[in-house]
XYZ file of C-alpha atoms in Angstrom:
735
model
C 30.233 6.260 53.599
C 26.757 7.697 53.333
C 23.972 5.913 55.192
C 21.597 3.885 52.977
C 18.598 5.807 51.699
C 15.198 4.416 52.659
C 13.197 3.375 49.597
C 9.738 4.808 50.259
C 6.631 4.799 48.032
C 7.146 8.518 47.521
C 10.736 7.966 46.366
C 9.609 5.208 44.002
C 7.000 7.553 42.524
C 9.598 10.314 42.118
C 11.556 7.888 39.950
C 8.593 7.442 37.604
C 7.912 3.849 38.649
C 4.410 2.570 39.324
C 3.746 0.486 42.480
C 3.279 -2.687 40.427
C 6.575 -2.037 38.620
C 8.325 -1.663 41.956
C 6.800 -4.962 43.087
C 8.185 -6.506 39.935
C 11.630 -5.187 40.841
C 11.398 -6.704 44.336
C 10.481 -10.111 42.902
C 13.194 -9.867 40.274
C 16.084 -9.159 42.641
C 14.652 -10.717 45.798
C 15.380 -7.727 48.012
C 14.964 -3.994 48.348
C 17.096 -2.103 45.803
C 19.738 0.406 46.771
C 19.140 4.013 45.737
C 21.553 3.543 42.851
C 19.724 0.407 41.732
C 16.375 2.193 41.953
C 17.801 4.942 39.748
C 19.034 2.354 37.253
C 15.612 0.695 37.029
C 14.022 4.122 36.676
C 16.336 4.931 33.776
C 15.975 1.630 31.954
C 12.261 1.049 32.512
C 10.985 4.510 31.699
C 9.004 5.050 28.528
C 11.811 6.877 26.727
C 14.270 3.980 27.016
C 12.105 0.858 27.220
C 9.240 1.620 24.786
C 7.053 -0.313 27.219
C 3.790 1.144 25.905
C 4.727 1.159 22.224
C 6.864 -1.839 21.316
C 3.833 -4.111 20.913
C 2.746 -1.834 18.051
C 6.198 -1.067 16.688
C 6.649 -4.769 15.919
C 3.867 -4.505 13.334
C 5.832 -2.086 11.144
C 7.687 -3.351 8.053
C 11.390 -3.106 8.817
C 13.041 -5.317 6.217
C 13.868 -4.796 2.556
C 16.363 -5.726 -0.097
C 18.552 -2.761 0.810
C 18.127 -2.803 4.605
C 21.339 -3.726 6.443
C 20.258 -2.814 9.983
C 16.711 -2.018 11.011
C 15.388 -0.866 14.396
C 17.390 -1.933 17.436
C 20.727 -0.340 16.648
C 21.799 3.247 17.204
C 20.514 4.078 13.714
C 19.202 2.333 10.619
C 21.543 1.336 7.802
C 20.542 1.037 4.137
C 22.680 -0.124 1.200
C 23.128 2.555 -1.495
C 25.430 0.529 -3.735
C 29.144 0.667 -4.499
C 29.988 -0.664 -1.035
C 28.369 2.246 0.794
C 25.480 2.610 3.207
C 23.459 5.551 4.447
C 23.035 5.529 8.242
C 20.189 7.635 9.624
C 17.775 8.210 12.481
C 15.438 10.795 13.994
C 14.845 11.450 17.700
C 12.937 13.891 19.860
C 14.143 16.396 22.430
C 10.736 17.803 23.221
C 10.544 18.296 26.974
C 14.109 19.644 27.331
C 13.512 22.148 24.517
C 10.415 23.548 26.196
C 12.275 23.956 29.487
C 15.519 25.373 28.066
C 15.032 25.910 24.319
C 18.591 26.630 23.229
C 20.330 23.792 25.085
C 17.399 21.429 24.634
C 17.499 21.795 20.855
C 21.307 21.875 20.699
C 21.740 18.653 22.647
C 19.014 17.050 20.566
C 21.151 17.721 17.498
C 24.269 16.488 19.287
C 22.587 13.271 20.384
C 21.308 12.342 16.945
C 24.698 13.049 15.365
C 26.312 10.656 17.870
C 23.777 7.958 16.999
C 25.005 8.166 13.419
C 28.764 8.331 13.882
C 28.603 5.692 16.623
C 27.952 3.268 13.770
C 31.041 4.372 11.874
C 29.365 6.883 9.575
C 30.571 10.392 8.871
C 27.539 12.723 9.151
C 26.636 14.460 5.883
C 23.245 16.003 6.645
C 20.938 17.102 9.444
C 17.248 18.002 9.381
C 14.604 18.911 11.901
C 10.854 19.161 12.373
C 9.765 21.853 14.843
C 6.262 22.292 16.265
C 5.392 25.386 18.281
C 2.280 26.791 19.903
C 0.124 29.575 18.538
C 2.108 32.608 17.340
C 0.155 34.806 19.750
C 1.013 32.681 22.804
C 3.342 34.666 25.109
C 6.081 31.974 25.080
C 6.105 31.067 21.393
C 8.453 33.756 20.069
C 10.963 33.014 22.848
C 10.790 29.286 22.151
C 11.236 29.723 18.392
C 14.254 31.957 18.930
C 15.889 29.569 21.392
C 15.225 26.357 19.488
C 16.325 27.731 16.113
C 19.408 29.198 17.780
C 20.217 25.865 19.410
C 19.785 23.843 16.218
C 21.977 26.245 14.266
C 24.487 26.790 17.049
C 25.258 23.096 17.418
C 25.020 21.979 13.787
C 26.956 24.951 12.420
C 29.753 24.558 14.954
C 29.981 20.799 14.458
C 30.209 21.258 10.696
C 27.222 19.330 9.376
C 24.834 20.993 6.913
C 21.259 21.425 8.128
C 19.631 20.833 4.773
C 15.880 20.621 5.386
C 13.154 20.795 7.984
C 9.767 22.181 8.863
C 8.207 24.644 11.302
C 4.553 24.440 12.274
C 2.432 26.556 14.625
C -0.658 25.204 16.406
C -2.209 26.242 19.708
C -2.247 22.576 20.771
C 1.551 22.753 21.208
C 1.311 25.797 23.517
C 2.377 23.833 26.582
C 4.500 21.153 24.917
C 6.531 21.975 21.830
C 8.156 19.287 19.697
C 11.770 19.300 18.527
C 12.529 16.334 16.266
C 16.123 16.058 15.047
C 17.385 13.915 12.142
C 20.910 13.057 11.037
C 22.361 10.943 8.239
C 25.871 9.771 7.481
C 27.791 7.585 5.054
C 29.755 4.451 5.945
C 31.339 1.563 4.093
C 29.067 -1.465 4.292
C 31.936 -3.598 5.589
C 32.781 -1.104 8.345
C 29.509 -0.552 10.193
C 29.770 -0.795 13.975
C 27.084 -2.062 16.339
C 26.465 -1.941 20.078
C 26.630 -5.685 20.691
C 29.477 -6.533 23.070
C 31.479 -9.692 22.392
C 34.029 -11.634 24.428
C 34.557 -12.080 28.165
C 37.142 -10.016 30.046
C 37.394 -7.305 27.412
C 37.916 -3.731 28.560
C 34.940 -1.358 28.770
C 36.247 2.096 27.940
C 34.819 5.538 28.652
C 35.527 8.090 25.906
C 34.927 11.794 25.339
C 33.977 14.524 27.782
C 33.871 14.288 31.557
C 30.732 13.409 33.510
C 28.892 16.136 35.400
C 25.588 16.541 37.169
C 23.712 17.928 34.152
C 20.853 15.936 32.706
C 20.276 13.658 35.695
C 16.829 12.072 35.255
C 16.552 13.531 31.751
C 15.090 10.332 30.277
C 12.691 9.937 33.192
C 11.572 13.547 32.785
C 10.927 12.882 29.089
C 8.643 10.006 30.094
C 6.201 12.098 32.115
C 3.649 14.780 31.377
C 4.185 18.397 32.409
C 2.295 20.100 35.195
C 1.710 23.825 35.123
C 4.761 24.790 37.207
C 7.069 21.984 36.117
C 9.262 23.729 33.593
C 11.392 25.787 35.962
C 11.698 22.921 38.450
C 12.951 20.586 35.716
C 15.516 22.982 34.247
C 18.455 21.116 35.927
C 17.511 17.951 33.987
C 18.466 19.606 30.675
C 21.944 18.763 29.417
C 24.509 21.282 28.211
C 26.179 20.593 24.874
C 29.597 21.428 23.419
C 29.657 20.959 19.623
C 33.403 21.505 19.418
C 34.016 18.589 21.797
C 31.628 16.495 19.731
C 33.566 17.275 16.567
C 36.728 16.029 18.277
C 34.838 12.957 19.472
C 33.705 12.248 15.900
C 37.217 12.393 14.497
C 38.683 10.332 17.327
C 35.973 7.658 17.041
C 36.301 7.330 13.271
C 40.088 7.082 13.551
C 39.782 4.476 16.280
C 37.226 2.481 14.290
C 39.535 2.461 11.291
C 42.300 0.996 13.475
C 40.366 -2.226 14.085
C 40.393 -1.862 17.870
C 36.645 -1.468 18.411
C 34.508 -4.498 19.318
C 31.301 -2.589 20.186
C 30.356 1.033 20.689
C 27.384 2.847 22.181
C 26.532 6.519 22.523
C 25.842 7.727 26.063
C 22.494 9.328 25.291
C 19.301 8.995 27.287
C 20.095 7.478 30.719
C 23.807 7.994 30.021
C 26.278 5.463 31.337
C 23.488 3.186 32.564
C 21.767 2.595 29.233
C 24.949 2.395 27.174
C 26.540 -0.240 29.421
C 23.380 -2.289 29.914
C 22.460 -2.303 26.228
C 25.924 -3.396 25.106
C 26.030 -6.222 27.625
C 22.441 -7.398 27.173
C 22.710 -7.512 23.371
C 25.870 -9.608 23.628
C 24.538 -11.938 26.341
C 27.309 -10.740 28.609
C 27.605 -9.152 32.020
C 29.300 -5.823 32.719
C 31.363 -4.779 35.756
C 32.045 -1.032 36.107
C 34.482 0.553 38.569
C 32.985 4.011 39.032
C 36.048 5.471 40.752
C 37.666 5.402 37.299
C 34.920 7.430 35.557
C 36.283 10.871 34.527
C 34.218 13.518 36.330
C 34.210 17.300 36.175
C 32.583 17.773 39.582
C 33.855 16.608 42.961
C 32.102 14.166 45.234
C 29.806 12.663 42.625
C 27.883 9.654 43.902
C 27.357 6.407 42.040
C 23.728 7.415 41.558
C 24.731 10.710 39.945
C 27.331 9.128 37.684
C 24.979 6.442 36.438
C 22.090 8.832 35.687
C 24.021 11.826 34.363
C 23.278 12.695 30.748
C 26.332 14.861 30.197
C 26.958 15.159 26.480
C 29.695 14.121 24.056
C 30.434 10.749 25.701
C 30.812 7.221 24.328
C 31.275 3.753 25.753
C 33.273 1.097 23.901
C 34.339 -2.482 24.260
C 37.865 -2.758 22.887
C 40.244 -5.427 21.711
C 42.533 -5.638 24.788
C 45.609 -5.948 22.606
C 44.859 -2.538 21.056
C 44.143 -0.651 24.265
C 47.308 1.460 24.213
C 46.840 2.362 20.558
C 43.280 3.418 21.274
C 44.283 5.537 24.217
C 46.927 7.296 22.132
C 44.314 8.269 19.544
C 42.002 9.812 22.111
C 44.779 11.586 23.956
C 45.880 13.068 20.628
C 42.420 14.576 20.197
C 42.438 15.944 23.758
C 39.633 13.689 24.987
C 39.235 11.534 28.069
C 40.012 7.846 27.741
C 39.523 5.588 30.752
C 39.145 1.836 31.182
C 36.295 1.722 33.681
C 35.384 -1.965 33.652
C 35.211 -5.196 31.715
C 32.796 -7.717 30.260
C 31.876 -10.806 32.293
C 30.121 -14.127 31.744
C 27.610 -13.841 34.619
C 24.826 -11.773 32.948
C 24.973 -9.320 35.851
C 25.304 -5.554 35.835
C 27.629 -4.752 38.734
C 28.909 -1.414 39.966
C 31.724 -0.807 42.433
C 32.271 2.612 44.011
C 34.657 3.553 46.821
C 35.500 -0.116 47.269
C 31.892 -1.219 47.812
C 29.439 -2.911 45.490
C 26.547 -0.463 45.004
C 24.584 -2.376 42.388
C 24.239 -5.994 41.324
C 21.353 -6.553 38.926
C 20.323 -9.007 36.170
C 21.411 -7.312 32.952
C 18.968 -8.965 30.505
C 15.933 -7.947 32.527
C 17.263 -4.401 32.657
C 18.002 -4.217 28.963
C 15.830 -6.155 26.601
C 13.245 -7.565 29.025
C 11.762 -4.394 30.487
C 7.998 -4.320 31.171
C 5.740 -4.382 28.142
C 2.156 -3.159 28.175
C -0.816 -3.658 25.928
C -2.534 -0.562 27.217
C -6.294 -0.133 26.946
C -7.267 1.894 23.941
C -10.322 3.512 22.473
C -10.405 3.361 18.701
C -10.575 6.887 17.306
C -13.712 7.906 15.460
C -12.693 9.530 12.154
C -13.996 13.033 11.649
C -17.158 13.392 9.607
C -16.860 14.763 6.070
C -16.844 18.523 5.693
C -20.158 20.237 5.054
C -18.980 21.812 1.801
C -21.991 24.128 1.673
C -20.791 25.753 4.896
C -17.550 27.006 3.290
C -18.119 30.263 1.439
C -16.161 31.260 -1.629
C -13.747 34.142 -1.029
C -14.816 37.555 -2.212
C -11.454 37.853 -3.987
C -9.524 34.711 -4.910
C -6.335 36.659 -5.486
C -6.432 38.191 -2.020
C -7.217 34.778 -0.552
C -4.096 33.351 -2.219
C -1.955 36.236 -0.932
C -3.340 35.831 2.586
C -2.787 32.077 2.590
C 0.789 32.159 1.300
C 1.557 34.834 3.882
C -0.076 33.023 6.816
C 1.936 31.640 9.778
C 1.974 28.073 8.487
C 2.349 28.753 4.760
C 4.884 31.581 4.783
C 8.547 31.174 3.868
C 10.843 29.615 6.486
C 13.834 31.523 5.103
C 14.203 33.335 8.433
C 14.814 29.936 10.043
C 16.994 28.158 7.523
C 19.248 31.116 6.882
C 20.419 30.679 10.481
C 21.589 27.178 9.583
C 24.723 26.465 7.588
C 23.230 24.351 4.834
C 26.294 24.537 2.554
C 29.134 23.369 4.824
C 31.000 20.329 3.388
C 30.191 21.679 -0.099
C 27.872 18.891 -1.238
C 24.413 20.420 -0.807
C 22.689 20.509 -4.200
C 19.299 21.810 -3.053
C 18.979 24.340 -0.295
C 15.954 24.357 2.024
C 12.672 25.480 0.496
C 12.104 22.747 -2.080
C 10.403 19.386 -1.788
C 13.470 17.576 -0.454
C 17.103 18.367 0.205
C 19.679 16.752 -2.068
C 23.284 16.037 -1.046
C 25.807 14.695 -3.560
C 28.043 11.747 -2.738
C 31.594 12.828 -3.630
C 33.438 10.600 -6.049
C 30.223 9.137 -7.442
C 27.488 10.350 -9.811
C 24.930 9.742 -7.044
C 23.142 11.864 -4.462
C 20.859 11.329 -1.489
C 17.566 13.122 -0.880
C 16.104 13.886 2.544
C 12.733 15.118 3.804
C 10.670 15.353 7.009
C 6.876 15.236 6.837
C 3.660 15.005 8.837
C 0.345 16.884 8.815
C -0.910 16.954 12.425
C -4.314 18.378 11.538
C -4.924 15.283 9.388
C -3.709 12.968 12.159
C -5.963 14.611 14.735
C -9.000 14.107 12.502
C -8.154 10.516 11.500
C -4.911 9.020 12.869
C -5.018 6.086 10.443
C -5.305 8.232 7.315
C -2.942 10.780 8.849
C -0.291 8.102 9.374
C -0.708 6.923 5.782
C -0.478 10.492 4.522
C 2.742 11.241 6.410
C 4.439 8.319 4.659
C 2.903 9.197 1.287
C 3.991 12.829 1.617
C 7.584 11.816 2.378
C 7.524 9.399 -0.570
C 6.186 12.156 -2.866
C 8.730 14.738 -1.749
C 11.620 12.385 -2.482
C 10.069 11.424 -5.801
C 9.581 15.087 -6.744
C 13.351 15.674 -6.811
C 13.897 12.471 -8.797
C 14.980 10.209 -5.943
C 14.002 6.584 -5.456
C 12.556 6.418 -1.916
C 14.613 3.927 0.130
C 13.446 3.891 3.738
C 12.156 5.987 6.599
C 12.854 6.796 10.207
C 9.953 7.848 12.393
C 9.516 10.090 15.414
C 6.169 9.213 16.978
C 5.034 12.101 19.178
C 1.846 11.486 21.168
C 0.209 12.324 24.469
C -0.233 10.190 27.596
C -0.475 6.479 26.618
C -2.316 5.746 29.851
C -5.294 7.547 28.323
C -7.203 5.060 26.138
C -8.011 7.750 23.574
C -4.315 8.580 23.108
C -3.376 4.904 22.901
C -6.058 4.506 20.261
C -4.566 7.358 18.253
C -1.116 5.804 18.511
C -2.256 2.347 17.379
C -4.274 3.740 14.472
C -1.395 5.917 13.272
C 0.993 2.956 13.415
C -1.432 0.868 11.369
C -1.692 3.643 8.788
C 2.087 4.058 8.632
C 2.567 0.308 8.248
C 0.010 0.026 5.457
C 1.617 2.861 3.498
C 5.160 1.574 4.004
C 4.205 -1.864 2.726
C 2.381 -0.480 -0.307
C 5.244 1.844 -1.236
C 8.125 -0.537 -0.362
C 9.369 2.050 2.104
C 10.512 0.214 5.278
C 11.011 1.768 8.714
C 14.650 1.236 9.737
C 14.961 3.386 12.857
C 13.056 5.844 14.988
C 11.911 7.101 18.328
C 8.711 7.214 20.365
C 7.961 10.301 22.434
C 4.939 9.908 24.692
C 3.480 11.957 27.554
C 3.504 15.103 25.436
C 0.828 16.919 27.380
C 0.525 19.675 29.960
C -2.143 19.783 32.649
C -4.066 17.110 30.772
C -4.006 18.925 27.411
C -2.365 16.682 24.817
C -0.607 17.584 21.607
C -2.257 16.404 18.385
C -0.894 13.029 17.262
C 2.297 13.904 15.402
C 4.046 10.916 13.780
C 6.900 12.745 12.055
C 8.465 10.840 9.157
C 12.041 11.292 7.947
C 12.461 9.924 4.434
C 15.659 9.080 2.531
C 15.938 8.529 -1.204
C 18.658 7.837 -3.760
C 19.358 9.583 -7.071
C 21.424 7.313 -9.275
C 22.338 10.362 -11.372
C 22.532 13.589 -9.393
C 22.614 15.576 -12.645
C 18.999 14.530 -13.303
C 17.737 16.134 -10.079
C 14.508 18.146 -10.351
C 13.649 21.370 -8.514
C 10.391 23.263 -7.996
C 11.365 26.461 -9.820
C 9.828 27.376 -13.169
C 12.777 27.386 -15.581
C 11.645 29.285 -18.670
C 8.804 31.282 -20.174
C 6.275 29.583 -22.399
C 6.546 26.075 -20.966
C 3.505 23.889 -20.411
C 2.238 23.331 -16.871
C 0.832 19.855 -16.299
C -1.054 18.392 -13.348
C -0.271 14.736 -12.658
C -3.165 13.270 -10.707
C -6.814 14.096 -10.348
C -8.380 17.531 -9.950
C -8.831 18.824 -6.425
C -12.137 18.145 -4.699
C -11.238 17.860 -1.001
C -11.270 20.846 1.376
C -11.609 18.984 4.692
C -8.777 19.837 7.145
C -7.183 21.998 4.456
C -4.745 24.812 5.093
C -7.256 27.153 3.448
C -9.892 26.211 6.000
C -7.483 26.370 8.964
C -5.412 29.440 8.112
C -8.003 31.741 6.538
C -11.236 30.697 8.238
C -9.891 29.373 11.548
C -11.829 26.157 11.069
C -10.498 22.725 11.979
C -13.218 20.638 10.388
C -13.956 17.714 8.141
C -12.192 14.499 7.261
C -8.633 14.681 5.923
C -8.063 13.785 2.269
C -8.040 10.008 1.761
C -4.789 8.421 0.618
C -5.036 6.077 -2.371
C -1.772 4.173 -2.107
C -2.106 2.580 -5.544
C -2.425 6.041 -7.084
C 0.517 7.272 -5.002
C 2.710 4.459 -6.280
C 1.617 4.708 -9.913
C 1.737 8.506 -10.157
C 5.035 8.742 -8.302
C 6.745 6.082 -10.396
C 5.550 7.870 -13.535
C 6.884 11.250 -12.374
C 10.210 9.783 -11.315
C 10.693 8.290 -14.776
C 9.858 11.624 -16.412
C 12.586 13.223 -14.292
C 15.147 10.490 -14.995
C 14.456 10.719 -18.735
C 14.883 14.507 -18.714
C 11.389 15.107 -20.099
C 10.294 17.716 -17.527
C 11.964 20.898 -16.332
C 10.376 21.406 -12.878
C 8.400 19.323 -10.404
C 6.543 20.047 -7.167
C 4.193 17.838 -5.207
C 0.781 19.239 -4.277
C 0.236 19.316 -0.519
C -0.658 22.055 2.006
C -2.670 24.780 0.308
C -3.442 22.709 -2.751
C -2.756 23.481 -6.392
C -2.827 27.281 -6.016
C -0.055 27.266 -3.399
C 2.037 24.755 -5.381
C 1.872 27.004 -8.441
C 2.701 30.115 -6.416
C 5.725 28.436 -4.820
C 7.034 27.302 -8.208
C 6.577 30.779 -9.660
C 8.325 32.457 -6.722
C 11.206 29.971 -6.813
C 11.829 30.680 -10.497
C 10.791 34.359 -10.531
C 8.584 33.521 -13.501
C 4.828 33.939 -13.528
C 2.191 31.696 -15.036
C -1.152 31.874 -16.789
C -3.514 29.139 -15.621
C -6.453 28.083 -17.756
C -10.035 28.718 -16.625
C -10.965 26.446 -13.721
C -12.554 23.329 -15.272
C -14.629 22.542 -12.198
C -17.898 23.728 -10.720
C -16.140 23.788 -7.337
C -13.534 26.436 -8.045
C -12.446 26.681 -4.393
C -11.681 22.964 -4.084
C -9.946 22.873 -7.485
C -7.573 25.637 -6.386
C -7.115 24.923 -2.659
C -8.156 21.289 -2.190
C -5.475 19.004 -0.784
C -6.209 15.778 -2.627
C -3.221 13.414 -2.516
C -1.025 11.661 -5.108
C -0.564 14.835 -7.185
C 2.344 16.710 -8.774
C 2.724 19.840 -10.872
C 5.358 19.535 -13.611
C 6.537 21.777 -16.432
C 7.803 20.772 -19.839
C 8.642 22.361 -23.177
C 5.553 22.602 -25.382
C 6.977 20.122 -27.879
C 7.229 17.459 -25.135
C 3.616 17.638 -23.972
C 2.131 15.242 -26.505
C 4.664 12.531 -25.696
C 4.117 12.926 -21.956
C 0.337 12.766 -22.205
C 0.510 9.747 -24.495
C 2.790 7.933 -22.043
C 0.466 8.873 -19.195
C -2.576 7.604 -21.038
C -0.856 4.308 -21.786
C 0.027 3.922 -18.112
C -3.421 4.933 -16.854
C -2.051 8.065 -15.166
C -4.312 11.163 -15.135
C -2.409 14.123 -16.625
C -3.947 17.429 -17.686
C -2.503 20.597 -19.174
C -3.517 23.508 -16.941
C -1.564 26.485 -18.290
C 1.822 27.860 -19.239
C 4.670 29.732 -17.608
C 5.525 33.367 -18.285
C 5.144 36.979 -17.213
C 5.392 38.675 -13.860
C 2.001 37.604 -12.524
C 0.305 34.427 -11.441
C -3.074 34.472 -13.147
C -6.024 32.128 -13.443
C -8.329 33.156 -16.266
C -11.579 34.534 -14.935
C -10.538 34.045 -11.296
C -7.479 36.068 -10.210
C -4.345 37.915 -11.277
C -1.677 38.550 -8.640
C 1.751 40.140 -9.225
C 4.631 37.917 -8.120
C 6.006 40.865 -6.168
C 2.870 40.925 -4.022
C 3.005 37.180 -3.442
C 6.694 37.371 -2.567
C 6.195 40.180 -0.079
C 3.450 38.275 1.726
C 5.374 34.984 1.620
C 8.738 36.304 2.795
C 7.741 38.902 5.373
C 5.562 37.100 7.900
C 8.330 35.255 9.757
C 10.857 38.082 10.137
C 8.084 40.521 11.046
C 6.805 38.099 13.677
C 10.232 37.489 15.191
C 10.904 41.229 15.313
C 8.106 41.444 17.863
C 5.319 43.981 18.314
C 5.927 47.359 16.727
């Protein structure tokens, strides 16, 4: 046997534990921990697993609703969609691993979020992502984009889940710390949803899936610390390696086993691997767990208890089974060519015990490890919202048409076709809207219904005013779902921030949470799952606050779905909502003038609710032919995107505002552009007037140009060339 390792202050620090946390460990167990026990505490008490800096604020979010079956605390959220079915969904980050090793980091992020969904008994039907990269001219950005997009597509395509939506944003503030946020959703019967809460004493704890290796050790701890300048290469061994084909087998085996009635509880081996999955199952069930590590299937020889407990090898599950069904369960997994091993059992002593090579190597209190980790109310400095933009300092463009072409062809406004064409968005045959619209739509076979999915956040708003930025992220998700005709049901969040030990960052986090909570309550849009990713900084330079929102909505009648494309010539174009007046933090200002100034547009949640409900009813009643929410780039970009999607131009009336620039490019919220046959306009405007909804007729569809009388005339071909060419030209590299 190896000699005991001395637990030194340096070793404690290497495990990401502060001196006071180590003192807490000593008081808790009454002795010095073994190396394996230190590793276990490191895994369970790090930021990624324990939420020790964030859970005080997460508790303030609305998480309940008439349709919510399971909110935060399970592997994923579960929401009732009627007819005995539920949608199961969640979003998580794989930021640090994707910067270190972009392909595998992104791929295993996709694999992990898919397991969170099918662990609950749901068959995955859709994946999305939100990707944030540094400046296009940074020397690493092109490499990172290529690797991350390849990893997302490589895993999702091979597994057989459609990647139906997502976003890609460039900003120099992500130069040293990119963000990769992965979302997955699945469908389960409401009476067959599985949780991670163990039940019953003496029941077998079973290891399922792929073998354990040395990849990913300390992955969760690494994700709970900031980068230093030379860290990336040193941390490469902490990135896991994924196998989507093994995961597909694991999915089928798990769903078959669940259907057999043998499963008591199930937990994905994600962050912190075997440690977190075992501890969480036991702690939630008020049970102890005894594991015999000699029985753990390994793919490398001589693995220590420490290595086995901290490995984050992929495609693995832990289950508590009905002992009478053990043989049946094993037969299912053997049939699928996967490992199946009884490695322990539940106990009544509330202890987490590990035996390896005949010796006890860990004996710890399981509740304190699991649901009673440290919790901090960290000092915070309330953010000071940015001052309003000095409008007089923003010059009008010499040529509005050229400004529109330049904006729609800029890095952050150009088409993402280059990205989404590398994803299989049609596999399973149920995708009704491909990427590029407001939200993806996936039909539910055997029913008239469909689900809509979107990911949203505007980091430049959040950096200027985290409270309004948090509100806007929710409102944008709600609008995008509404714009396809879906009733918004619930959200999952991925809260990406810098170092919480910095009061300014903690202030940003708290303000964003308060904004998110206010919007969710006003829009009846509860948060049912999510993830917090902190310490996203390098050498003291933090990312902008980036609270990514994944929204899910329900279309009762999939046939009534709306899209952004103009459908016919001669139709009326209507603006629902007020005219644009707000240029602060706009895409126009950022992309064309390089200016990051002003306050973001305020979010009027009453207007969001009223305008959105009105638009959704227009769609359901079949009174409009196209719909697009107004967001980045304002009204001009919304019109251009609708024209390009339908290959039909438009003639816009003379600008009815003294501030032409803000009317065209302002990013005021709670707005939609819709089209309708001319004979329907009077009825729509009358209904709007009766409901107190501002609606104005701004032009009509037709021709091969997008024109605005007295302001610009741009051929669609020119807009399309600018919009479609930036990304492939960039990825092709310097000429």
